[in-house]
Amino acid sequence: MPMRIRTRFAPSPTGFIHLGNLRSALYPWAFARSKGGDFILRIEDTDQERSSLEAVEVILEGMHWLEMDPDEGPIYQMQHMDRYREVLKQMLADGSAYYCYMSEDELNRLRDEQMANKQKPRYNGFWRPESGKTLPTPPKDVNPVIRFKNPIGGSVIWNDAVKGMIEISNEELDDLIIARPDGTPTYNFCVVVDDLDMKITHVIRGDDHVNNTPRQINIMKSLGGTPPVYAHLPTVLDESGEKMSKRNGALSVRDYQKKGYLPEAILNYLARLGWSHGDVEIFSKDQFIGWFDLEHLGRSPAQHNPEKLLWLNHHYIQNGDPKRLAQLCKPFADQQSINIAQGPNFEAVVALLKDRANTLLEIVEGAKLFYQDRPQLSSQQIQENIPENIRPAITEFREALKTQEAQSKEQVGALLKTILTQHNLKMPALAMPIRYALFATTQTPALDAVIAVLGKEEVIERLAKIG
Ligand code: GLU
């Protein structure tokens, strides 16, 4: 039977996820989906001081928004404490881990000495049991840590799916602390136990974890496990070439939601941020899943390009179904206190505005025009913006509206054209004053479309004010 592919996203819930973090979820998700496997969400919350439930919410919300819901999880590491303790006990018993009583002070002294001798600071194996070695009696006043008995000699080799062959000599690795003096297990140890217990076959994660990998592989092997395939993704850089981070001003996923980005645009954008399928830039979620593979992951850092994201968002808005877009725009309209119940059909307004909008927020900004009160133009405003010589044409247009069909922009366009010909006018000469009469501004989308959306009764009302 072929091995069932199991991947995981293992964020630490510290309150903020930016696009780079989300990409670390996207690829394992896509890989599991493309192989008919399982995608697991594991919350690495053992750093209790920095972790919060609210941060977990943010992660879940972001993943749900992009429709990357896990098949299993969220699974919390804090709920595995008993299991970690059990494995620690087993390792102490089988000799792959040992108690180390070196105090904080002694460790510091050791480090200072090594630094003074220009050596790399590392634990010297003082409490490491070896055959034929007699260990001193443990001091009573020191709570011991537990250290992993790292193999001596040889090296750790893995074929990273992104970075290729990596070999780290065991000489580089000292005996890692896997439980603190208070007995709590440490990060690298918990990751290994979980990856093993969860039967993870592919660890796809940020390359800031490359250094942890040889240690994790050693621990995993000592537990009798087979290391998974590792794929370490290069960093995502921000616009200025810095590592993307909150500190450098990266936006959180929620910010993109609030600005009116569509999830499919974000997904498409993130998919391309470090992976490619030829030079195809626009693809659906299903295409992405169909095409995704580890072979085409980029090897160099990807750089965030906000303009490209905006361009993709525009693409998806322009091609979006007005009904769905209108649904998505409603909360934005509420936030801006736009009462879409009073005024033209919202879906029609959205359909009119979507071609030019980059974000949902821009659609809603544009929609305001249609839901404002009728303009109350002063006689001075009328005088300045609606030239006397155009008024007969406007009046005639208003009269024509009363008797003619004007539901579609084509019908309105035909009416306008007739008036233009009769009065020997060019479109702007008539369109600008009409726009002003309708909205007290000349900044509106195409007049024929605007009139069709506003509805002829309303247009007749508004034009009557300047008659
Ligand atoms: N919790 C780690 C992080 O947020 C990820 C660990 C892993 O993927 O192995 O960076």
Short mmCIF file of C-alpha atoms and ligand atoms in Angstrom, two decimals:
data_model
loop_
_atom_site.label_atom_id
_atom_site.label_comp_id
_atom_site.label_asym_id
_atom_site.label_seq_id
_atom_site.Cartn_x
_atom_site.Cartn_y
_atom_site.Cartn_z
CA MET A 1 0.00 0.00 0.00
CA PRO A 2 1.38 3.43 -0.85
CA MET A 3 2.16 5.57 2.15
CA ARG A 4 -0.61 7.99 3.09
CA ILE A 5 0.72 11.54 2.86
CA ARG A 6 0.34 13.52 6.07
CA THR A 7 1.51 17.10 6.41
CA ARG A 8 1.14 19.67 9.11
CA PHE A 9 1.17 23.37 9.81
CA ALA A 10 2.58 23.98 13.27
CA PRO A 11 2.30 27.65 14.18
CA SER A 12 3.18 29.12 17.54
CA PRO A 13 0.11 31.16 18.50
CA THR A 14 1.72 34.43 19.39
CA GLY A 15 -0.87 36.74 18.00
CA PHE A 16 0.00 37.73 14.51
CA ILE A 17 0.07 35.96 11.18
CA HIS A 18 1.35 37.67 8.10
CA LEU A 19 1.29 36.44 4.53
CA GLY A 20 4.61 34.65 4.92
CA ASN A 21 3.25 32.62 7.83
CA LEU A 22 0.18 31.75 5.88
CA ARG A 23 2.30 30.54 2.99
CA SER A 24 3.86 28.04 5.42
CA ALA A 25 0.34 26.69 5.86
CA LEU A 26 -0.58 26.82 2.20
CA TYR A 27 2.10 24.52 0.83
CA PRO A 28 1.64 21.62 3.26
CA TRP A 29 -2.11 22.02 2.77
CA ALA A 30 -1.77 21.95 -1.02
CA PHE A 31 0.60 19.01 -0.90
CA ALA A 32 -1.79 16.95 1.23
CA ARG A 33 -4.71 17.89 -1.01
CA SER A 34 -2.79 17.11 -4.19
CA LYS A 35 -1.90 13.65 -2.89
CA GLY A 36 -5.23 12.85 -1.31
CA GLY A 37 -3.56 12.92 2.11
CA ASP A 38 -4.23 14.62 5.43
CA PHE A 39 -3.40 18.10 6.57
CA ILE A 40 -3.03 18.62 10.29
CA LEU A 41 -3.02 21.82 12.30
CA ARG A 42 -0.85 21.62 15.37
CA ILE A 43 -0.73 24.55 17.72
CA GLU A 44 2.71 24.84 19.31
CA ASP A 45 1.63 26.54 22.49
CA THR A 46 4.20 25.26 24.96
CA ASP A 47 5.53 28.78 25.37
CA GLN A 48 2.62 29.65 27.61
CA GLU A 49 3.73 33.17 28.25
CA ARG A 50 3.62 34.14 24.59
CA SER A 51 0.72 31.95 23.49
CA SER A 52 -2.90 32.96 23.62
CA LEU A 53 -6.23 31.51 22.63
CA GLU A 54 -7.02 34.70 20.81
CA ALA A 55 -3.98 34.14 18.65
CA VAL A 56 -5.24 30.65 17.85
CA GLU A 57 -8.50 32.25 16.77
CA VAL A 58 -6.60 34.52 14.39
CA ILE A 59 -4.86 31.52 12.84
CA LEU A 60 -8.05 29.51 12.48
CA GLU A 61 -9.87 32.49 11.05
CA GLY A 62 -7.13 33.15 8.48
CA MET A 63 -7.00 29.53 7.40
CA HIS A 64 -10.77 29.27 7.24
CA TRP A 65 -10.93 32.43 5.18
CA LEU A 66 -8.64 30.87 2.59
CA GLU A 67 -10.55 27.59 2.87
CA MET A 68 -7.52 25.75 4.13
CA ASP A 69 -9.31 24.03 6.95
CA PRO A 70 -7.33 21.15 8.42
CA ASP A 71 -8.45 17.54 8.34
CA GLU A 72 -7.25 17.13 11.91
CA GLY A 73 -6.82 19.68 14.61
CA PRO A 74 -6.27 22.16 15.98
CA ILE A 75 -4.24 19.86 18.18
CA TYR A 76 -2.61 21.63 21.10
CA GLN A 77 0.84 20.64 22.30
CA MET A 78 -0.08 21.63 25.83
CA GLN A 79 -2.54 18.76 25.80
CA HIS A 80 0.27 16.31 25.06
CA MET A 81 2.27 16.95 28.21
CA ASP A 82 1.62 13.50 29.61
CA ARG A 83 2.74 11.92 26.38
CA TYR A 84 5.98 13.96 26.35
CA ARG A 85 6.68 12.96 29.97
CA GLU A 86 6.07 9.34 29.08
CA VAL A 87 8.58 9.53 26.21
CA LEU A 88 11.12 11.30 28.42
CA LYS A 89 10.80 8.53 30.97
CA GLN A 90 11.24 5.90 28.32
CA MET A 91 14.36 7.64 26.96
CA LEU A 92 15.86 7.88 30.46
CA ALA A 93 15.18 4.20 30.90
CA ASP A 94 16.69 3.10 27.61
CA GLY A 95 19.70 5.36 28.03
CA SER A 96 19.05 7.71 25.08
CA ALA A 97 18.63 10.59 27.54
CA TYR A 98 20.14 11.41 30.90
CA TYR A 99 19.88 13.79 33.84
CA CYS A 100 22.37 16.60 33.83
CA TYR A 101 23.02 18.39 37.13
CA MET A 102 25.26 21.09 35.85
CA SER A 103 24.06 24.28 37.47
CA GLU A 104 23.41 27.52 35.66
CA ASP A 105 26.62 28.97 37.16
CA GLU A 106 28.75 26.04 36.10
CA LEU A 107 27.35 26.21 32.60
CA ASN A 108 28.13 29.90 32.38
CA ARG A 109 31.66 29.29 33.59
CA LEU A 110 32.12 26.55 31.03
CA ARG A 111 30.86 28.83 28.28
CA ASP A 112 33.20 31.65 29.34
CA GLU A 113 36.17 29.31 29.33
CA GLN A 114 35.31 27.98 25.88
CA MET A 115 34.85 31.47 24.52
CA ALA A 116 38.16 32.55 26.00
CA ASN A 117 39.79 29.59 24.22
CA LYS A 118 38.04 30.59 21.01
CA GLN A 119 35.96 27.41 21.08
CA LYS A 120 32.33 27.15 20.15
CA PRO A 121 30.34 27.08 23.41
CA ARG A 122 28.85 23.62 23.89
CA TYR A 123 27.96 21.29 26.71
CA ASN A 124 31.00 19.17 27.59
CA GLY A 125 29.14 15.93 28.36
CA PHE A 126 30.11 16.01 32.03
CA TRP A 127 26.98 14.11 33.16
CA ARG A 128 26.72 11.98 30.05
CA PRO A 129 26.83 8.34 31.02
CA GLU A 130 29.30 6.19 29.11
CA SER A 131 30.34 2.66 29.70
CA GLY A 132 33.30 2.59 32.03
CA LYS A 133 32.68 6.17 33.20
CA THR A 134 31.82 6.79 36.83
CA LEU A 135 29.52 9.72 37.35
CA PRO A 136 29.72 11.84 40.50
CA THR A 137 26.94 11.70 43.07
CA PRO A 138 24.20 14.09 41.97
CA PRO A 139 24.05 17.28 44.03
CA LYS A 140 20.93 17.59 46.19
CA ASP A 141 20.31 21.26 45.53
CA VAL A 142 20.18 21.18 41.72
CA ASN A 143 17.05 20.29 39.76
CA PRO A 144 18.47 18.43 36.78
CA VAL A 145 17.64 19.03 33.15
CA ILE A 146 17.25 16.06 30.83
CA ARG A 147 19.65 15.93 27.90
CA PHE A 148 19.43 13.91 24.74
CA LYS A 149 22.40 11.64 24.20
CA ASN A 150 23.37 12.81 20.77
CA PRO A 151 25.37 10.31 18.69
CA ILE A 152 29.12 10.89 18.71
CA GLY A 153 30.84 10.76 15.36
CA GLY A 154 29.25 10.51 11.95
CA SER A 155 26.83 13.01 10.59
CA VAL A 156 23.19 13.66 9.93
CA ILE A 157 22.26 13.71 6.27
CA TRP A 158 18.96 14.51 4.69
CA ASN A 159 17.83 15.28 1.19
CA ASP A 160 15.85 18.43 1.64
CA ALA A 161 13.10 18.70 -0.98
CA VAL A 162 13.97 22.36 -1.48
CA LYS A 163 17.61 22.73 -0.50
CA GLY A 164 18.98 19.41 -1.67
CA MET A 165 21.46 17.27 0.28
CA ILE A 166 22.39 18.67 3.68
CA GLU A 167 24.99 17.08 5.90
CA ILE A 168 25.71 18.19 9.45
CA SER A 169 28.44 16.57 11.46
CA ASN A 170 27.41 15.28 14.87
CA GLU A 171 30.42 17.11 16.24
CA GLU A 172 28.44 20.29 15.68
CA LEU A 173 25.64 19.07 17.90
CA ASP A 174 25.97 18.85 21.65
CA ASP A 175 23.56 17.03 23.93
CA LEU A 176 20.38 19.00 23.62
CA ILE A 177 18.30 19.81 26.70
CA ILE A 178 14.95 18.09 26.13
CA ALA A 179 13.40 18.85 29.53
CA ARG A 180 13.94 21.90 31.71
CA PRO A 181 14.69 21.78 35.45
CA ASP A 182 10.95 22.01 36.17
CA GLY A 183 10.41 18.96 34.00
CA THR A 184 8.73 20.74 31.07
CA PRO A 185 9.80 19.41 27.68
CA THR A 186 11.57 21.71 25.22
CA TYR A 187 10.62 22.75 21.74
CA ASN A 188 12.65 20.42 19.50
CA PHE A 189 11.69 17.41 21.57
CA CYS A 190 7.95 18.11 21.43
CA VAL A 191 8.10 18.62 17.66
CA VAL A 192 9.71 15.21 17.20
CA VAL A 193 7.29 13.35 19.46
CA ASP A 194 4.33 14.94 17.69
CA ASP A 195 5.66 14.46 14.18
CA LEU A 196 6.15 10.81 15.02
CA ASP A 197 2.84 10.30 16.80
CA MET A 198 0.98 12.14 14.07
CA LYS A 199 2.70 10.02 11.42
CA ILE A 200 3.79 13.11 9.55
CA THR A 201 5.37 12.12 6.24
CA HIS A 202 6.36 15.56 4.96
CA VAL A 203 7.52 18.48 7.07
CA ILE A 204 7.13 21.59 4.94
CA ARG A 205 8.15 24.65 6.93
CA GLY A 206 10.20 27.81 6.98
CA ASP A 207 13.95 27.50 6.56
CA ASP A 208 14.51 29.17 9.92
CA HIS A 209 14.13 25.58 11.15
CA VAL A 210 16.96 24.08 9.10
CA ASN A 211 19.25 24.28 12.12
CA ASN A 212 16.80 22.33 14.25
CA THR A 213 16.47 19.56 11.72
CA PRO A 214 19.61 17.50 12.46
CA ARG A 215 18.77 17.51 16.15
CA GLN A 216 15.20 16.50 15.40
CA ILE A 217 16.35 13.72 13.08
CA ASN A 218 18.71 12.33 15.75
CA ILE A 219 16.01 12.33 18.40
CA MET A 220 13.54 10.81 15.99
CA LYS A 221 15.91 7.98 15.08
CA SER A 222 16.66 7.27 18.72
CA LEU A 223 12.91 6.86 19.20
CA GLY A 224 12.88 4.29 16.42
CA GLY A 225 11.13 6.61 13.96
CA THR A 226 11.84 7.18 10.29
CA PRO A 227 12.43 10.84 9.61
CA PRO A 228 9.88 12.47 7.30
CA VAL A 229 10.77 14.27 4.09
CA TYR A 230 11.82 17.80 4.94
CA ALA A 231 11.11 20.76 2.66
CA HIS A 232 12.47 24.01 4.02
CA LEU A 233 10.92 27.03 2.39
CA PRO A 234 13.04 30.10 1.80
CA THR A 235 12.02 33.21 3.68
CA VAL A 236 9.52 35.70 2.39
CA LEU A 237 11.05 39.14 2.16
CA ASP A 238 9.04 42.31 2.36
CA GLU A 239 9.11 45.11 -0.22
CA SER A 240 12.33 46.52 1.17
CA GLY A 241 14.12 43.18 1.15
CA GLU A 242 13.87 42.61 4.90
CA LYS A 243 12.55 39.41 6.40
CA MET A 244 8.80 39.79 6.53
CA SER A 245 7.77 40.45 10.10
CA LYS A 246 5.38 42.43 12.20
CA ARG A 247 8.30 44.53 13.35
CA ASN A 248 9.10 45.48 9.77
CA GLY A 249 5.54 46.59 9.24
CA ALA A 250 4.08 43.47 7.63
CA LEU A 251 0.30 43.45 7.53
CA SER A 252 -1.61 40.71 9.27
CA VAL A 253 -4.02 38.49 7.42
CA ARG A 254 -6.88 40.31 9.12
CA ASP A 255 -5.64 43.58 7.67
CA TYR A 256 -6.01 42.19 4.16
CA GLN A 257 -9.48 41.02 4.99
CA LYS A 258 -10.35 44.47 6.30
CA LYS A 259 -8.98 46.15 3.21
CA GLY A 260 -11.27 44.11 1.02
CA TYR A 261 -9.01 41.50 -0.53
CA LEU A 262 -10.62 38.34 -1.83
CA PRO A 263 -9.43 35.04 -0.39
CA GLU A 264 -8.90 33.56 -3.85
CA ALA A 265 -6.60 36.46 -4.74
CA ILE A 266 -4.55 35.93 -1.59
CA LEU A 267 -4.38 32.20 -2.21
CA ASN A 268 -3.30 32.64 -5.82
CA TYR A 269 -0.75 35.24 -4.77
CA LEU A 270 0.72 33.14 -1.96
CA ALA A 271 0.83 30.06 -4.16
CA ARG A 272 3.14 31.90 -6.57
CA LEU A 273 5.25 33.36 -3.79
CA GLY A 274 7.81 30.58 -3.84
CA TRP A 275 6.33 28.04 -6.23
CA SER A 276 5.66 28.09 -9.94
CA HIS A 277 3.90 26.26 -12.69
CA GLY A 278 5.71 27.52 -15.77
CA ASP A 279 4.87 31.18 -16.01
CA VAL A 280 1.20 30.83 -15.20
CA GLU A 281 0.22 33.67 -12.89
CA ILE A 282 -3.51 33.25 -12.51
CA PHE A 283 -4.98 29.95 -11.52
CA SER A 284 -7.86 28.59 -9.49
CA LYS A 285 -7.55 26.74 -6.24
CA ASP A 286 -8.30 23.45 -7.97
CA GLN A 287 -5.65 24.06 -10.60
CA PHE A 288 -3.18 24.89 -7.87
CA ILE A 289 -3.92 21.67 -6.05
CA GLY A 290 -3.69 19.74 -9.29
CA TRP A 291 -0.33 21.22 -10.16
CA PHE A 292 1.33 21.56 -6.79
CA ASP A 293 4.52 19.60 -6.22
CA LEU A 294 7.63 19.98 -4.12
CA GLU A 295 9.92 19.98 -7.17
CA HIS A 296 8.84 23.45 -8.23
CA LEU A 297 9.31 25.19 -4.91
CA GLY A 298 11.64 28.18 -5.26
CA ARG A 299 15.10 27.95 -3.80
CA SER A 300 15.73 31.61 -3.22
CA PRO A 301 13.79 33.98 -0.99
CA ALA A 302 10.55 35.26 -2.43
CA GLN A 303 9.81 38.95 -2.26
CA HIS A 304 6.42 40.31 -1.34
CA ASN A 305 5.01 42.50 -4.08
CA PRO A 306 1.94 44.44 -2.92
CA GLU A 307 1.22 45.74 -6.44
CA LYS A 308 1.01 42.24 -7.78
CA LEU A 309 -1.34 41.23 -5.01
CA LEU A 310 -3.51 44.24 -5.78
CA TRP A 311 -3.44 43.37 -9.48
CA LEU A 312 -4.59 39.83 -8.71
CA ASN A 313 -7.28 41.13 -6.41
CA HIS A 314 -8.47 43.42 -9.17
CA HIS A 315 -8.54 40.48 -11.55
CA TYR A 316 -10.69 38.40 -9.22
CA ILE A 317 -13.02 41.30 -8.45
CA GLN A 318 -13.41 42.21 -12.11
CA ASN A 319 -14.26 38.61 -12.94
CA GLY A 320 -16.27 38.00 -9.79
CA ASP A 321 -19.96 37.18 -9.65
CA PRO A 322 -21.77 40.42 -8.71
CA LYS A 323 -24.12 38.57 -6.39
CA ARG A 324 -21.28 37.13 -4.35
CA LEU A 325 -19.31 40.37 -4.45
CA ALA A 326 -22.38 42.24 -3.20
CA GLN A 327 -22.65 39.80 -0.30
CA LEU A 328 -18.98 40.31 0.52
CA CYS A 329 -19.33 44.08 0.25
CA LYS A 330 -22.27 44.33 2.64
CA PRO A 331 -20.25 44.28 5.87
CA PHE A 332 -18.03 47.02 4.43
CA ALA A 333 -21.11 49.07 3.57
CA ASP A 334 -22.40 48.61 7.13
CA GLN A 335 -19.09 49.75 8.55
CA GLN A 336 -19.31 52.90 6.49
CA SER A 337 -22.94 53.42 7.52
CA ILE A 338 -24.14 53.14 3.95
CA ASN A 339 -27.77 52.14 3.96
CA ILE A 340 -27.95 49.95 0.89
CA ALA A 341 -31.61 49.20 1.55
CA GLN A 342 -32.41 52.74 0.55
CA GLY A 343 -31.39 53.43 -3.00
CA PRO A 344 -30.65 51.42 -6.09
CA ASN A 345 -30.20 47.66 -6.15
CA PHE A 346 -26.87 46.99 -4.48
CA GLU A 347 -25.93 44.14 -6.76
CA ALA A 348 -26.41 46.38 -9.78
CA VAL A 349 -24.22 49.04 -8.18
CA VAL A 350 -21.52 46.46 -7.45
CA ALA A 351 -21.75 45.10 -11.00
CA LEU A 352 -21.19 48.63 -12.26
CA LEU A 353 -18.21 49.35 -10.04
CA LYS A 354 -16.35 46.05 -10.01
CA ASP A 355 -14.50 46.57 -13.29
CA ARG A 356 -12.52 49.47 -11.93
CA ALA A 357 -12.10 48.45 -8.30
CA ASN A 358 -8.99 46.90 -6.81
CA THR A 359 -10.60 46.00 -3.50
CA LEU A 360 -14.04 45.47 -2.03
CA LEU A 361 -13.45 48.60 -0.04
CA GLU A 362 -13.02 50.55 -3.27
CA ILE A 363 -16.32 49.18 -4.55
CA VAL A 364 -18.02 50.35 -1.39
CA GLU A 365 -16.34 53.75 -1.56
CA GLY A 366 -17.68 54.10 -5.08
CA ALA A 367 -21.11 52.89 -4.03
CA LYS A 368 -21.51 55.72 -1.50
CA LEU A 369 -22.50 58.02 -4.32
CA PHE A 370 -25.67 56.04 -4.93
CA TYR A 371 -26.88 55.99 -1.35
CA GLN A 372 -26.33 59.57 -0.37
CA ASP A 373 -29.27 61.91 -0.02
CA ARG A 374 -30.26 63.77 -3.15
CA PRO A 375 -27.94 66.71 -3.55
CA GLN A 376 -29.30 70.06 -2.53
CA LEU A 377 -27.66 72.33 -5.05
CA SER A 378 -27.49 76.05 -4.35
CA SER A 379 -28.33 78.39 -7.20
CA GLN A 380 -24.68 79.36 -7.29
CA GLN A 381 -23.61 75.71 -7.68
CA ILE A 382 -26.13 75.27 -10.45
CA GLN A 383 -24.94 78.40 -12.16
CA GLU A 384 -21.29 77.40 -11.99
CA ASN A 385 -21.64 73.75 -13.00
CA ILE A 386 -24.63 73.50 -15.28
CA PRO A 387 -24.23 75.95 -18.12
CA GLU A 388 -27.36 77.78 -19.26
CA ASN A 389 -26.92 76.71 -22.86
CA ILE A 390 -26.96 73.00 -21.92
CA ARG A 391 -30.11 73.18 -19.82
CA PRO A 392 -32.57 72.81 -22.73
CA ALA A 393 -30.82 69.55 -23.67
CA ILE A 394 -31.01 68.34 -20.08
CA THR A 395 -34.70 69.20 -19.89
CA GLU A 396 -35.30 67.35 -23.10
CA PHE A 397 -33.41 64.34 -21.83
CA ARG A 398 -35.54 64.36 -18.69
CA GLU A 399 -38.71 64.48 -20.77
CA ALA A 400 -37.47 61.64 -22.94
CA LEU A 401 -36.83 59.53 -19.86
CA LYS A 402 -40.46 59.90 -18.85
CA THR A 403 -41.70 58.14 -21.95
CA GLN A 404 -38.81 55.92 -23.07
CA GLU A 405 -37.34 52.70 -21.77
CA ALA A 406 -34.16 53.37 -19.78
CA GLN A 407 -33.45 50.23 -17.82
CA SER A 408 -30.24 49.23 -19.48
CA LYS A 409 -27.18 51.32 -20.08
CA GLU A 410 -27.60 50.66 -23.80
CA GLN A 411 -31.09 52.17 -23.74
CA VAL A 412 -29.87 55.17 -21.76
CA GLY A 413 -26.90 55.52 -24.11
CA ALA A 414 -29.21 55.58 -27.15
CA LEU A 415 -31.36 58.28 -25.53
CA LEU A 416 -28.35 60.40 -24.72
CA LYS A 417 -27.07 60.06 -28.26
CA THR A 418 -30.32 61.30 -29.74
CA ILE A 419 -30.20 64.37 -27.52
CA LEU A 420 -26.57 65.01 -28.43
CA THR A 421 -27.35 64.90 -32.13
CA GLN A 422 -30.39 67.12 -31.80
CA HIS A 423 -28.45 69.74 -29.88
CA ASN A 424 -25.21 69.28 -31.72
CA LEU A 425 -23.30 68.61 -28.53
CA LYS A 426 -20.38 66.38 -27.64
CA MET A 427 -20.87 63.83 -24.86
CA PRO A 428 -18.80 65.57 -22.15
CA ALA A 429 -20.69 68.83 -22.65
CA LEU A 430 -23.90 67.08 -21.68
CA ALA A 431 -22.59 64.34 -19.39
CA MET A 432 -20.67 66.57 -16.98
CA PRO A 433 -23.58 68.85 -16.08
CA ILE A 434 -25.95 65.89 -15.79
CA ARG A 435 -23.52 64.13 -13.47
CA TYR A 436 -23.30 67.27 -11.40
CA ALA A 437 -27.06 67.61 -11.28
CA LEU A 438 -27.42 64.01 -10.16
CA PHE A 439 -24.63 63.79 -7.60
CA ALA A 440 -23.08 67.24 -7.05
CA THR A 441 -19.88 65.83 -8.49
CA THR A 442 -18.58 65.04 -11.94
CA GLN A 443 -16.55 62.07 -10.71
CA THR A 444 -18.79 59.15 -11.51
CA PRO A 445 -18.57 56.03 -13.63
CA ALA A 446 -19.96 56.11 -17.18
CA LEU A 447 -23.15 58.18 -17.26
CA ASP A 448 -25.33 55.73 -19.17
CA ALA A 449 -24.55 52.96 -16.65
CA VAL A 450 -24.99 55.28 -13.69
CA ILE A 451 -28.41 56.41 -14.88
CA ALA A 452 -29.55 52.85 -15.56
CA VAL A 453 -28.51 51.85 -12.04
CA LEU A 454 -29.98 54.90 -10.31
CA GLY A 455 -33.30 54.31 -12.04
CA LYS A 456 -35.11 56.72 -14.28
CA GLU A 457 -37.66 57.89 -11.68
CA GLU A 458 -34.88 59.00 -9.38
CA VAL A 459 -33.00 60.62 -12.26
CA ILE A 460 -36.09 62.52 -13.35
CA GLU A 461 -36.55 63.75 -9.76
CA ARG A 462 -32.99 64.94 -9.48
CA LEU A 463 -32.90 66.62 -12.88
CA ALA A 464 -36.14 68.45 -12.08
CA LYS A 465 -34.27 70.42 -9.40
CA ILE A 466 -32.19 72.25 -11.97
CA GLY A 467 -34.91 72.71 -14.62
N1 GLU B 1 6.17 26.41 15.71
C1 GLU B 1 7.16 26.68 14.72
C2 GLU B 1 7.02 28.08 14.21
O1 GLU B 1 5.97 28.68 14.36
C3 GLU B 1 7.09 25.74 13.56
C4 GLU B 1 7.70 24.43 13.84
C5 GLU B 1 7.73 23.45 12.71
O2 GLU B 1 7.07 23.67 11.67
O3 GLU B 1 8.39 22.44 12.86
O4 GLU B 1 7.96 28.59 13.68
#
